[in-house]
Coordinates of C-alpha atoms and ligand atoms in Angstrom, one line a residue:
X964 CA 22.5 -15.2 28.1
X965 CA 23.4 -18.8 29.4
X966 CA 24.1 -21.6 26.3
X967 CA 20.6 -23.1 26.4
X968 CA 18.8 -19.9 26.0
X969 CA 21.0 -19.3 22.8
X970 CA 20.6 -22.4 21.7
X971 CA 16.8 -21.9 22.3
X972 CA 17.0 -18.9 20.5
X973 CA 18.7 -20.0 17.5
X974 CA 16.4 -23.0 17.0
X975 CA 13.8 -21.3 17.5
X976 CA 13.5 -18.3 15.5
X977 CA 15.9 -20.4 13.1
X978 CA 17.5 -16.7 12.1
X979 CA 19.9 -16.4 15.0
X980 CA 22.3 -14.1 13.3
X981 CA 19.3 -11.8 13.2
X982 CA 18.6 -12.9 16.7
X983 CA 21.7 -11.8 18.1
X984 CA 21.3 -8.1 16.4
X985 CA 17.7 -7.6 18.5
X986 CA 18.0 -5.8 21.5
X987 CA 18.5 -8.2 24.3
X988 CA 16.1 -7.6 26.9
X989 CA 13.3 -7.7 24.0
X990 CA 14.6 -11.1 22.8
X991 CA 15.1 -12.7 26.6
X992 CA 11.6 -11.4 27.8
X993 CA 9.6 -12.8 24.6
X994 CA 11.7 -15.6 23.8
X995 CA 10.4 -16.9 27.4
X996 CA 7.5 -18.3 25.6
X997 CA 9.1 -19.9 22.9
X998 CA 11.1 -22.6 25.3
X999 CA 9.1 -25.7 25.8
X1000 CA 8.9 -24.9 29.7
X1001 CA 6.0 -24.6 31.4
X1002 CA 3.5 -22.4 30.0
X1003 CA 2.9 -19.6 32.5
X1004 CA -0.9 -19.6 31.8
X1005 CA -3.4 -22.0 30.5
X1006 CA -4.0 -21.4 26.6
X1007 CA -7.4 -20.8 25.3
X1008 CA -8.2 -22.9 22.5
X1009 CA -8.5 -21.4 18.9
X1010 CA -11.8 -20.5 17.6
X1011 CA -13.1 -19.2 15.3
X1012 CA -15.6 -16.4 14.5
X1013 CA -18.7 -17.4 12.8
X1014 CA -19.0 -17.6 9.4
X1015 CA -21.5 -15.1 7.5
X1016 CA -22.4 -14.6 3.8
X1017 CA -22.6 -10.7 2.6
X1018 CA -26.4 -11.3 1.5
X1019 CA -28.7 -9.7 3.9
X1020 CA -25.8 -9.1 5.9
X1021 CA -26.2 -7.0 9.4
X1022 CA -23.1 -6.5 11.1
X1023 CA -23.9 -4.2 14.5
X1024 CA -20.5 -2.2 15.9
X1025 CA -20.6 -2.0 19.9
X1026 CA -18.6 -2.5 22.6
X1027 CA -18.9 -5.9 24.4
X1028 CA -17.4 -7.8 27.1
X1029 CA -15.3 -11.1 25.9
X1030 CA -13.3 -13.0 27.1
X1031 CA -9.8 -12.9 25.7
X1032 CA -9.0 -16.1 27.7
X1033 CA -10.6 -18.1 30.3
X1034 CA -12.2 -16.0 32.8
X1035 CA -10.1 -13.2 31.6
X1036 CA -13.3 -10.5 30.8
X1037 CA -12.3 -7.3 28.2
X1038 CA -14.6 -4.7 26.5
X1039 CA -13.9 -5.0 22.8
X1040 CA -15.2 -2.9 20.3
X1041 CA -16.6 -5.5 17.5
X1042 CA -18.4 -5.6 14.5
X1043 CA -19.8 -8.9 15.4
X1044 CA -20.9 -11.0 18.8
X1045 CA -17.4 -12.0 19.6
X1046 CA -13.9 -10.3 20.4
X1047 CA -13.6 -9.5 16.1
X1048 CA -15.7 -9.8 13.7
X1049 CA -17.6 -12.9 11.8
X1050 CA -15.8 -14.2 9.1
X1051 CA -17.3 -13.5 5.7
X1052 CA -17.3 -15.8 2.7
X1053 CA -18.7 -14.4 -0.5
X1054 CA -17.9 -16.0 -4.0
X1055 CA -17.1 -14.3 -7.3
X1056 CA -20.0 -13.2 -9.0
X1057 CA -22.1 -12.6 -5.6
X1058 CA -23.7 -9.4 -4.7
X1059 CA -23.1 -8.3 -0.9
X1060 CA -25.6 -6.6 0.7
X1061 CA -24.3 -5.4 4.3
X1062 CA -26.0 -2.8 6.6
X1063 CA -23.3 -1.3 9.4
X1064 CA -24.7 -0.3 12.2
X1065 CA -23.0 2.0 14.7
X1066 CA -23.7 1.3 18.2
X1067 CA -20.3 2.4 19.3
X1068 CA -19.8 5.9 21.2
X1069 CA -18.1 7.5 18.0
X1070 CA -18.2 7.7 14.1
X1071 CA -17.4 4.4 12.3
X1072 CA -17.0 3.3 8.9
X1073 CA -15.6 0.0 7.7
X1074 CA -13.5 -0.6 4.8
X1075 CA -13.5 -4.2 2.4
X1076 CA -9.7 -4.0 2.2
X1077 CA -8.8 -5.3 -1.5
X1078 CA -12.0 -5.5 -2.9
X1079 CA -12.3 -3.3 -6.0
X1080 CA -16.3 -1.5 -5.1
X1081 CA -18.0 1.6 -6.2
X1082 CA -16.4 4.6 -4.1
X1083 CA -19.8 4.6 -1.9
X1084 CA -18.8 1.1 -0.7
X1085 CA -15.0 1.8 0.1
X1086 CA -15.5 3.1 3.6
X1087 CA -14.1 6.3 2.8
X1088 CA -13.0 7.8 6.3
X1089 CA -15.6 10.6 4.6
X1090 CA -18.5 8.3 4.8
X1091 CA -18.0 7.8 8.2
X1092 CA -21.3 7.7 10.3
X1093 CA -22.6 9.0 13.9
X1094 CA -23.7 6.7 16.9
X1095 CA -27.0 5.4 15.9
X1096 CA -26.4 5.9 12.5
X1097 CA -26.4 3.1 9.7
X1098 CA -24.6 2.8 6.3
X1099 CA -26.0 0.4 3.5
X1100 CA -23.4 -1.2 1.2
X1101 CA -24.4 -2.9 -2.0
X1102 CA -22.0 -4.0 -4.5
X1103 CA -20.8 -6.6 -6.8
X1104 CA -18.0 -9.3 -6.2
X1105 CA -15.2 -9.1 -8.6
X1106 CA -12.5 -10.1 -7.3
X1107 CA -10.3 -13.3 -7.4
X1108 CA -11.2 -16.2 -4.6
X1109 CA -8.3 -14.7 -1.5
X1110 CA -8.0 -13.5 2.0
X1111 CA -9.0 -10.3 2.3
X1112 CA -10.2 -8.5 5.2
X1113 CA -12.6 -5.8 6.6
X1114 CA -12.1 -3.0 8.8
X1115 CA -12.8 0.2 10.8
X1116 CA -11.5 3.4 8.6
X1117 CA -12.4 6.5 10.5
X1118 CA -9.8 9.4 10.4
X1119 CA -8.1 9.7 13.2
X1120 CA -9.7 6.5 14.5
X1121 CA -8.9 3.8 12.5
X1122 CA -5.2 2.3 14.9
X1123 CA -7.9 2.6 18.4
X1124 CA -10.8 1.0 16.6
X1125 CA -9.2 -1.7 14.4
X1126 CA -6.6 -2.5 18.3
X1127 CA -9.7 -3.0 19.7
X1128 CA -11.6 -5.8 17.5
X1129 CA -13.1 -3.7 14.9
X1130 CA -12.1 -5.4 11.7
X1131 CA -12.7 -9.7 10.6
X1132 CA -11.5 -11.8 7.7
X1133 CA -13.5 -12.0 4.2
X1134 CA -12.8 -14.9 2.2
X1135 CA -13.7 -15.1 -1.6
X1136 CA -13.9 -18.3 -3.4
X1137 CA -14.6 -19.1 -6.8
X1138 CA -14.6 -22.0 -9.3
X1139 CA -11.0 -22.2 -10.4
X1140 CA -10.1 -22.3 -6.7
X1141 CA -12.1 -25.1 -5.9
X1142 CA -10.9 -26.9 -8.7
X1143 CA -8.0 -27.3 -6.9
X1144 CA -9.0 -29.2 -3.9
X1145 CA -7.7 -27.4 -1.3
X1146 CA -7.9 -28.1 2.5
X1147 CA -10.9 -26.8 3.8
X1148 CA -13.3 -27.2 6.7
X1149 CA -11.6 -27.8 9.8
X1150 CA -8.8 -27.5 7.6
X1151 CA -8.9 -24.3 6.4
X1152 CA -7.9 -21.9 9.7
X1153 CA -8.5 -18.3 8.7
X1154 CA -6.5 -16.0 11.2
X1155 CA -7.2 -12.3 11.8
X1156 CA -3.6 -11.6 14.0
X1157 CA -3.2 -8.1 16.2
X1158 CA -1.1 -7.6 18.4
X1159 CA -1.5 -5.9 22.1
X1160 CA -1.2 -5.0 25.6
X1161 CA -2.5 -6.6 28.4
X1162 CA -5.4 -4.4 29.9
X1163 CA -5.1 -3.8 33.2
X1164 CA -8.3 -2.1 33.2
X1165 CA -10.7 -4.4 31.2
X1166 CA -10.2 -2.3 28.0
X1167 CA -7.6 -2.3 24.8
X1168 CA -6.2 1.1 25.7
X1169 CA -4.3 2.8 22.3
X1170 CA -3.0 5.7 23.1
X1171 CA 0.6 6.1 21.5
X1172 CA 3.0 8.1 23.2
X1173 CA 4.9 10.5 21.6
X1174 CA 7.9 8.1 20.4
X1175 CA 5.2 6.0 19.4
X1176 CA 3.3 8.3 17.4
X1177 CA 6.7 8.3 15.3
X1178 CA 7.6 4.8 14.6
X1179 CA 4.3 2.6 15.7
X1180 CA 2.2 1.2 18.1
X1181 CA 3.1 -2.3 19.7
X1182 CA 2.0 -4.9 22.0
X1183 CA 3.4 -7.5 24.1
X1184 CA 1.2 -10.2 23.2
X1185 CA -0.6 -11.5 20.3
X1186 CA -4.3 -12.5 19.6
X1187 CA -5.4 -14.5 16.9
X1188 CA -9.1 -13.9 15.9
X1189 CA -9.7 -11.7 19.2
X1190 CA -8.3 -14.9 21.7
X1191 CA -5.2 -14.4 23.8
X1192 CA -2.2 -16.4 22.2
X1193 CA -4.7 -19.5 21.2
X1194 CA -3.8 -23.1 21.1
X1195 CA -5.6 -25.1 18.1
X1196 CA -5.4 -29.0 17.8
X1197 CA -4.3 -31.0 14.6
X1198 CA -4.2 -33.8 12.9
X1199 CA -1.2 -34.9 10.8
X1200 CA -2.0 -33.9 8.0
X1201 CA -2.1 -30.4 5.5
X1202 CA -4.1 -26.9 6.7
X1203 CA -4.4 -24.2 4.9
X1204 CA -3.5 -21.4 7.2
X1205 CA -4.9 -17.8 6.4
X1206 CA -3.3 -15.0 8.0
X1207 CA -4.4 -11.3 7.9
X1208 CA -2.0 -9.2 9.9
X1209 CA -4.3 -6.8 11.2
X1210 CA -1.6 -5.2 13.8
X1211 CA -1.6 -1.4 14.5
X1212 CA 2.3 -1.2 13.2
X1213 CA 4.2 -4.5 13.7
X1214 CA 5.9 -6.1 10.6
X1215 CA 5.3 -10.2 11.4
X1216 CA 8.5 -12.2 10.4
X1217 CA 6.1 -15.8 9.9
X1218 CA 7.8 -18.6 10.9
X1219 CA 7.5 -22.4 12.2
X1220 CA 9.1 -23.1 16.0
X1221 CA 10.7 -26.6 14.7
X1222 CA 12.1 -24.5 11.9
X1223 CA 10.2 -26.3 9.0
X1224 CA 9.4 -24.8 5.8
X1225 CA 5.7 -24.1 4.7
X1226 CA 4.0 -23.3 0.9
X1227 CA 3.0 -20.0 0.5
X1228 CA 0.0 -20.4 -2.3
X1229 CA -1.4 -16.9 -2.3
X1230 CA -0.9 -13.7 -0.5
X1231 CA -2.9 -10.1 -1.1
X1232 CA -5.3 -10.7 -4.4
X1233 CA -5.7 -14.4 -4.5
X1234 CA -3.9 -17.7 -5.7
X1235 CA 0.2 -16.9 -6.9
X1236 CA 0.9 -18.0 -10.1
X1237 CA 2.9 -21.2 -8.3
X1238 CA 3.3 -22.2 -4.8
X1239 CA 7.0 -21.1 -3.2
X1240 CA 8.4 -22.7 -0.4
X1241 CA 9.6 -21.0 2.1
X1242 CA 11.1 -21.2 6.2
X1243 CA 9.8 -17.4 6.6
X1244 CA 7.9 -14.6 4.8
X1245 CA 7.6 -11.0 6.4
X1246 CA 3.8 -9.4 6.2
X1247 CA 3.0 -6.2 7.5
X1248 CA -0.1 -4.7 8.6
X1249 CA -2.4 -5.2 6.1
X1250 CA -1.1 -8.2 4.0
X1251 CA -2.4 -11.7 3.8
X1252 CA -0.7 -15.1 3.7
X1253 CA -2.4 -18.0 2.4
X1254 CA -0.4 -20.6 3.9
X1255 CA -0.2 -24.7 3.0
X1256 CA 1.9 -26.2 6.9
X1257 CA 2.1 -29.6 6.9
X1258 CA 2.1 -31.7 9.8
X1259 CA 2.2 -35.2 8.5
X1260 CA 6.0 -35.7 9.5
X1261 CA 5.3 -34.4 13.4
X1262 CA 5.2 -36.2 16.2
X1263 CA 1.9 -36.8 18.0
X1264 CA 1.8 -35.3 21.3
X1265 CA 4.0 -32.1 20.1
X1266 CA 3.5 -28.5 19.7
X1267 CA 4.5 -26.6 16.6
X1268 CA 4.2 -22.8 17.6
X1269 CA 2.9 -20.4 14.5
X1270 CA 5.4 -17.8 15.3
X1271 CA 6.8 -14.1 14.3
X1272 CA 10.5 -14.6 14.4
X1273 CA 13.0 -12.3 15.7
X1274 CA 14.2 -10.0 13.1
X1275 CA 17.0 -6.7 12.9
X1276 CA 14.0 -3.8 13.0
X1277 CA 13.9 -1.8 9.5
X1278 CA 13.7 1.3 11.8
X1279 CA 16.8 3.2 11.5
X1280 CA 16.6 5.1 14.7
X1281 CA 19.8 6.5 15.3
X1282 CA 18.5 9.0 12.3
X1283 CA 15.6 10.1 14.8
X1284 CA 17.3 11.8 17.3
X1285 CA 14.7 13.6 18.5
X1286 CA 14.8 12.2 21.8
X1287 CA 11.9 10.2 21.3
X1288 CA 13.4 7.2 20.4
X1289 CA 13.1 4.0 22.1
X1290 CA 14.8 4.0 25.3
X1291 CA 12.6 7.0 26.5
X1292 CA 9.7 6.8 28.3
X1293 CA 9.8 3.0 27.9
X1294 CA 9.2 1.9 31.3
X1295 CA 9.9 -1.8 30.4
X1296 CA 8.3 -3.5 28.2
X1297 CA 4.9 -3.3 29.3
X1298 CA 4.7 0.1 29.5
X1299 CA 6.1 0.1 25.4
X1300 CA 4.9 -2.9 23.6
X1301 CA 7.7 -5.8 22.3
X1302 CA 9.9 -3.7 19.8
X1303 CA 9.5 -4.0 15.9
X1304 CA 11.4 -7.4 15.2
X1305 CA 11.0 -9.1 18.5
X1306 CA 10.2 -12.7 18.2
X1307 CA 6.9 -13.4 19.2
X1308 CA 5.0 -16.5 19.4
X1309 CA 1.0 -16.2 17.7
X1310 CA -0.9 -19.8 17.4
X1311 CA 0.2 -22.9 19.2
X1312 CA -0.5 -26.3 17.2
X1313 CA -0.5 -29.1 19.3
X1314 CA -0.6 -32.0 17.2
X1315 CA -2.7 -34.5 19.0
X1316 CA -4.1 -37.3 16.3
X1317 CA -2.5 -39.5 13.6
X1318 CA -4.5 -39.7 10.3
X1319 CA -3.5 -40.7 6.9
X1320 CA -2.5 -37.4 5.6
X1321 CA -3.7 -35.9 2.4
X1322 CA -0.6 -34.6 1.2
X1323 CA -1.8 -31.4 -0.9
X1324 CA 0.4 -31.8 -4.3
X1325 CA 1.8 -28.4 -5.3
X1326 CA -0.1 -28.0 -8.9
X1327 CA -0.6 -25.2 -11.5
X1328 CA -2.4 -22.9 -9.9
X1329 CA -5.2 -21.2 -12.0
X1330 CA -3.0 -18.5 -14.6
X1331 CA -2.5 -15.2 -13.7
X1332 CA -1.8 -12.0 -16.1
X1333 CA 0.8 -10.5 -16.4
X1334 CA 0.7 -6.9 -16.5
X1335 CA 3.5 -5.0 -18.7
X1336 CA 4.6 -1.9 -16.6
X1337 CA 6.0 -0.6 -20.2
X1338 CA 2.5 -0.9 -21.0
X1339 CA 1.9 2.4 -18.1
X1340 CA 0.4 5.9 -19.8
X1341 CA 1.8 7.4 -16.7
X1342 CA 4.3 7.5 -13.7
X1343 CA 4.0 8.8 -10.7
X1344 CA 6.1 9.2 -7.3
X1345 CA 5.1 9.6 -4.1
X1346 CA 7.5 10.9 -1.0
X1347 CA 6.9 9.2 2.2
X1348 CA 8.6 11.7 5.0
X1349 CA 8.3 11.1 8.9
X1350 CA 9.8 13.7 10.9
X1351 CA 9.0 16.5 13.9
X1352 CA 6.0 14.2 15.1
X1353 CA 4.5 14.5 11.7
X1354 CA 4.0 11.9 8.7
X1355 CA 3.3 13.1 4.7
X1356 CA 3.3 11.8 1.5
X1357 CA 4.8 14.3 -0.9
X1358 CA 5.2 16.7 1.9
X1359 CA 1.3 16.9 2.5
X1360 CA -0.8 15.6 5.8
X1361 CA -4.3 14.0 4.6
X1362 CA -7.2 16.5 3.5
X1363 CA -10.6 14.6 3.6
X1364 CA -11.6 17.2 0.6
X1365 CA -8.5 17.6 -1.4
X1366 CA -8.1 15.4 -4.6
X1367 CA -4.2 15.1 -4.3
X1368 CA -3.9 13.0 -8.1
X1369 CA -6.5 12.5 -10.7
X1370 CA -6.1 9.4 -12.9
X1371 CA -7.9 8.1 -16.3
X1372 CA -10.2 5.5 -15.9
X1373 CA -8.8 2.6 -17.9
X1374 CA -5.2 3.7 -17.8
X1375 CA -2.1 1.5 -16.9
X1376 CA 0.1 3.6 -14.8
X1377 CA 3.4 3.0 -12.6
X1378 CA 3.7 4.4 -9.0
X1379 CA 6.7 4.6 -7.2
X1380 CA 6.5 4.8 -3.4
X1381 CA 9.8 6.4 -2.1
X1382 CA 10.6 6.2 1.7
X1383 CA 12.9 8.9 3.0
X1384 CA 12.0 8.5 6.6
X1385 CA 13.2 6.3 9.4
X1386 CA 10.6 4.3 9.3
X1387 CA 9.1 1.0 7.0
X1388 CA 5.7 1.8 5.7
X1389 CA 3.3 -0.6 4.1
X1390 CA 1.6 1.4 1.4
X1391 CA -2.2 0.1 0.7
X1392 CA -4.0 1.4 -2.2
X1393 CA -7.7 1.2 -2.6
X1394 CA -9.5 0.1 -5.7
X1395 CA -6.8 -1.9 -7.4
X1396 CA -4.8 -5.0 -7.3
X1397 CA -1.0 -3.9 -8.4
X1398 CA 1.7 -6.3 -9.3
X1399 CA 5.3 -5.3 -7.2
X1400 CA 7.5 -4.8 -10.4
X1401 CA 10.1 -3.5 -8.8
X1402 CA 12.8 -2.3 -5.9
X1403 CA 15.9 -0.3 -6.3
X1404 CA 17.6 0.3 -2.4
X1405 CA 17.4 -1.5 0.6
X1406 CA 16.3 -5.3 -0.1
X1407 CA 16.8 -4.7 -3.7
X1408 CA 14.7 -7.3 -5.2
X1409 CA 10.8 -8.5 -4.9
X1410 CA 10.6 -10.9 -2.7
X1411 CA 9.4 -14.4 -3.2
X1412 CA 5.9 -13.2 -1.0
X1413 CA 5.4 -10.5 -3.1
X1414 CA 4.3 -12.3 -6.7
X1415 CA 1.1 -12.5 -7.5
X1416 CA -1.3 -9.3 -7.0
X1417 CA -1.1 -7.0 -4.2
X1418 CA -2.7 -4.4 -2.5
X1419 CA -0.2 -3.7 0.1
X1420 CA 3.8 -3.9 -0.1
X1421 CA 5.8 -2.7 2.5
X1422 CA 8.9 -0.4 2.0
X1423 CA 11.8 -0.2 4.1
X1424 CA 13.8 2.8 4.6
X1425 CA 16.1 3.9 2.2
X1426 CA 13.9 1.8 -0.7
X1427 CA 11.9 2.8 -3.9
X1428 CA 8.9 0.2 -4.9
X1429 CA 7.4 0.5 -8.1
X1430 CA 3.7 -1.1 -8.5
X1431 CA 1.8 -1.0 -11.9
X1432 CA -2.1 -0.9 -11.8
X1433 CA -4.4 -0.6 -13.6
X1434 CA -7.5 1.3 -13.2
X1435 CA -10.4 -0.2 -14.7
X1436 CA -13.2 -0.4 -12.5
X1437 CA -15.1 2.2 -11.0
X1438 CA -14.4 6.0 -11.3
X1439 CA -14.6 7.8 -8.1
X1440 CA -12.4 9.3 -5.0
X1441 CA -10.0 6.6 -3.5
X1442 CA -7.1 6.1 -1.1
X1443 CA -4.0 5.6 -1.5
X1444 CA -2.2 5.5 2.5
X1445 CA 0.3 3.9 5.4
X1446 CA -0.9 1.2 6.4
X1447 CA 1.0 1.8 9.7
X1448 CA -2.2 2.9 11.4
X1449 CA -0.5 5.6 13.6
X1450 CA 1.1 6.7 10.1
X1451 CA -2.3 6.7 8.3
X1452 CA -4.0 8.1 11.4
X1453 CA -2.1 11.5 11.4
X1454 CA -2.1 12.0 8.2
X1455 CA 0.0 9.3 5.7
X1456 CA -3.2 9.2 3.3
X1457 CA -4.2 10.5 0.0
X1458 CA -7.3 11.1 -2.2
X1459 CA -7.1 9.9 -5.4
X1460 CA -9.8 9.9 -8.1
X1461 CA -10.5 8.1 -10.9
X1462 CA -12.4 10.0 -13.4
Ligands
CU1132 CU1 4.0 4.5 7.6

């Protein structure tokens, strides 16, 4: 590595001790992109999906040809008309009505991931239905004004249908929000981000080999909201960015190219009980960022690249020695995806016009409650285990039929997720909003992105995460799973009812 590349390196991922510590070749062959040199290829500009309310609500599945750049055809397999799905915006209080229809070669379902509905809305992978088929959901809107997002759950299926487009954002807003006077408009930039591999045969092809079906499925490149590693114009002024990282496995390590800082205001279940500033926040599949970036103080004419920054992987593979570790089979990197924890740039902002900027005054945002863990009737802990091509919670693959905890409807309880494998999971639970209250091992401490309520909270190797919930809304059979969607896929998944 000559001095400028370092240099580039350093600035750019702004982490260059944990720079140094990737593996070369993935940090050299990504890091490419990051220099301002000439872009290899033209960027397609941003766009966004159309925006959709949840009354009356059709969404038809199928395979389509889009365009993932300019002139750059690819079937996709969408919810919607374009390469994902429309974005929907419901508010508190609504009632969605949306009718899934399945015009895709296989079973479907879709899932309204951290919205607490009636088990016959949660797109239980049992529910799933045949080509041709169509699935009715009704239910109320309870939850706080957030990101949130929808997408394919079909066992087995979810990582291939979700890699290829099946999934969208869905954005609730309610009264205390808009108190607030958020950006919003063109503005507000909601952005659904995957991760994959250039098709050289017109289709997102997922199939993870075998060292993949241990510790994830990558991709070289990333899309934002179905479009090819998009460029968005902006004004000098305050957006409020909303990321869903809707990758197969990748843990995103968000980040700024000129290394300034950004407000995170929310993250899984809405609004944190204050904005924190930060230079970088990890998300993994699953989570949401509600971002505040401010351009006011850039240069017109420059680009500002929305990045995932290089990072040491969590992955402790030396334990896998199984031969399937990376290294094996790989090919290069197009044959293997970028590694966990290569940098990797995700939305270019070119900041192209000079307006007064409304500076977005960090305020009290609306109160949050507390919920007292000591308050829980129960505690429960949960074994995540990856070995011998297999992945369990408390030694047991997924059974579609088999109610694996049964909890009382109303009751606080605590659950700890323990992982004794190689590998981070993110563990999603269905059906309630926890609060992270605490981490013993590994990273030891919540971090600043995970106040507030969440649905998903990643755990490295070697650490134990408490959540406390409680569950008070519908009785019924939920999940509790990986959101790793090779992990979840064969078998990282639970039933859980509420009764
Ligand atoms: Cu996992």
């Amino acid at each position: 590595m000559d001095r400028r590349q370092f240099i580039a390196l350093g600035s750019v991922a702004g982490l260059s001790t944990l720079a140094s510590r990737t593996p070369l070749a993935a940090t050299l062959s990504n890091s490419a992109r990051l220099l301002d040199l000439p872009i290899p290829f033209e960027r397609a500009p941003l766009r966004m999906p159309p925006t959709v309310s949840a009354d009356a609500l059709t969404l038809r599945a199928a395979a389509r040809r889009v365009e993932i750049a300019p002139g750059v055809p690819v079937e996709a397999w969408s919810p919607g008309e374009g390469p994902v799905g429309p974005t929907i915006r419901v508010r508190t209080g609504d009632t969605a009505r949306i009718t899934l229809e399945n015009a895709l070669s296989e079973p479907t379902i879709l899932h309204w991931h951290g919205l607490r509905v009636p088990e016959r809305a949660d797109g239980h992978p049992r529910l799933v239905i045949p080509t041709g088929g169509a699935y009715q959901y009704d239910f109320p809107v309870i939850d706080r004004a957030g990101t949130y997002w929808y997408h394919a759950h079909p066992h087995h299926r979810t990582g291939a249908q979700v890699y290829r487009g099946m999934a969208g954002v869905l954005v609730i807003g309610d009264a205390a929000e808009d108190a607030l006077g958020l950006p919003s408009g063109a503005y507000e930039l909601p952005l659904l981000i995957q991760d994959r591999r250039l098709p050289a045969d017109g289709t997102f092809t997922y199939e993870p080999a075998m060292h993949e079906q241990m510790e994830g499925f990558f991709g070289d490149t990333a899309f934002a909201n179905g479009i090819r590693l998009p460029s968005q114009s902006v004004e000098t002024t305050t957006y409020r960015v909303r990321v869903v990282n809707g990758t197969a496995s990748r843990i995103l390590r968000l980040a700024l190219s000129n290394g300034q800082p950004f407000r995170l205001i929310g993250n899984d279940g809405g609004l944190l009980p204050a904005p924190v500033t930060l230079t970088h926040l990890d998300m993994a599949t699953g989570e949401r960022a509600d971002l505040l970036i401010d351009f006011g103080k850039v240069a017109v004419g420059s680009r500002v690249m929305l990045q995932s920054a290089a990072f040491a992987s969590p992955a402790r593979m030396g334990s896998m020695s199984m031969g399937m570790g990376r290294g094996m089979g790989m090919g290069g990197m197009g044959a293997g995806g970028a590694p966990q924890g290569a940098a990797m740039d995700l939305v270019e902002f070119t900041v192209d016009r000079a307006v007064t900027p409304v500076a977005w005054k960090p305020r009290a945002l609306p109160r949050l409650a507390t919920l007292d863990p000591n308050t829980a009737k129960r505690t429960r802990t949960f074994q995540f285990n990856s070995a011998m091509m297999q992945h369990h919670i408390n030694g047991r693959a997924f059974d579609m039929e088999r109610i694996d905890e049964t909890v009382r409807f109303g009751d606080t309880e605590v659950w700890t997720f323990v992982n004794e494998s190689p590998f981070p999971h993110p563990v999603h639970m269905h059906e309630v909003q926890f609060h992270v209250v605490e981490r013993v091992g590994g990273r030891g401490r919540i971090m600043p992105w995970e106040r507030g309520l969440k649905d998903t909270v990643l755990v490295h190797p070697g650490e134990r995460v408490s959540v406390a919930a409680t569950f008070d809304r519908y009785r019924g059979r939920f999940l509790m799973h990986c959101h790793n969607m090779v992990h979840e896929d064969m078998g990282m998944m639970l039933n859980y009812e509420i009764v």
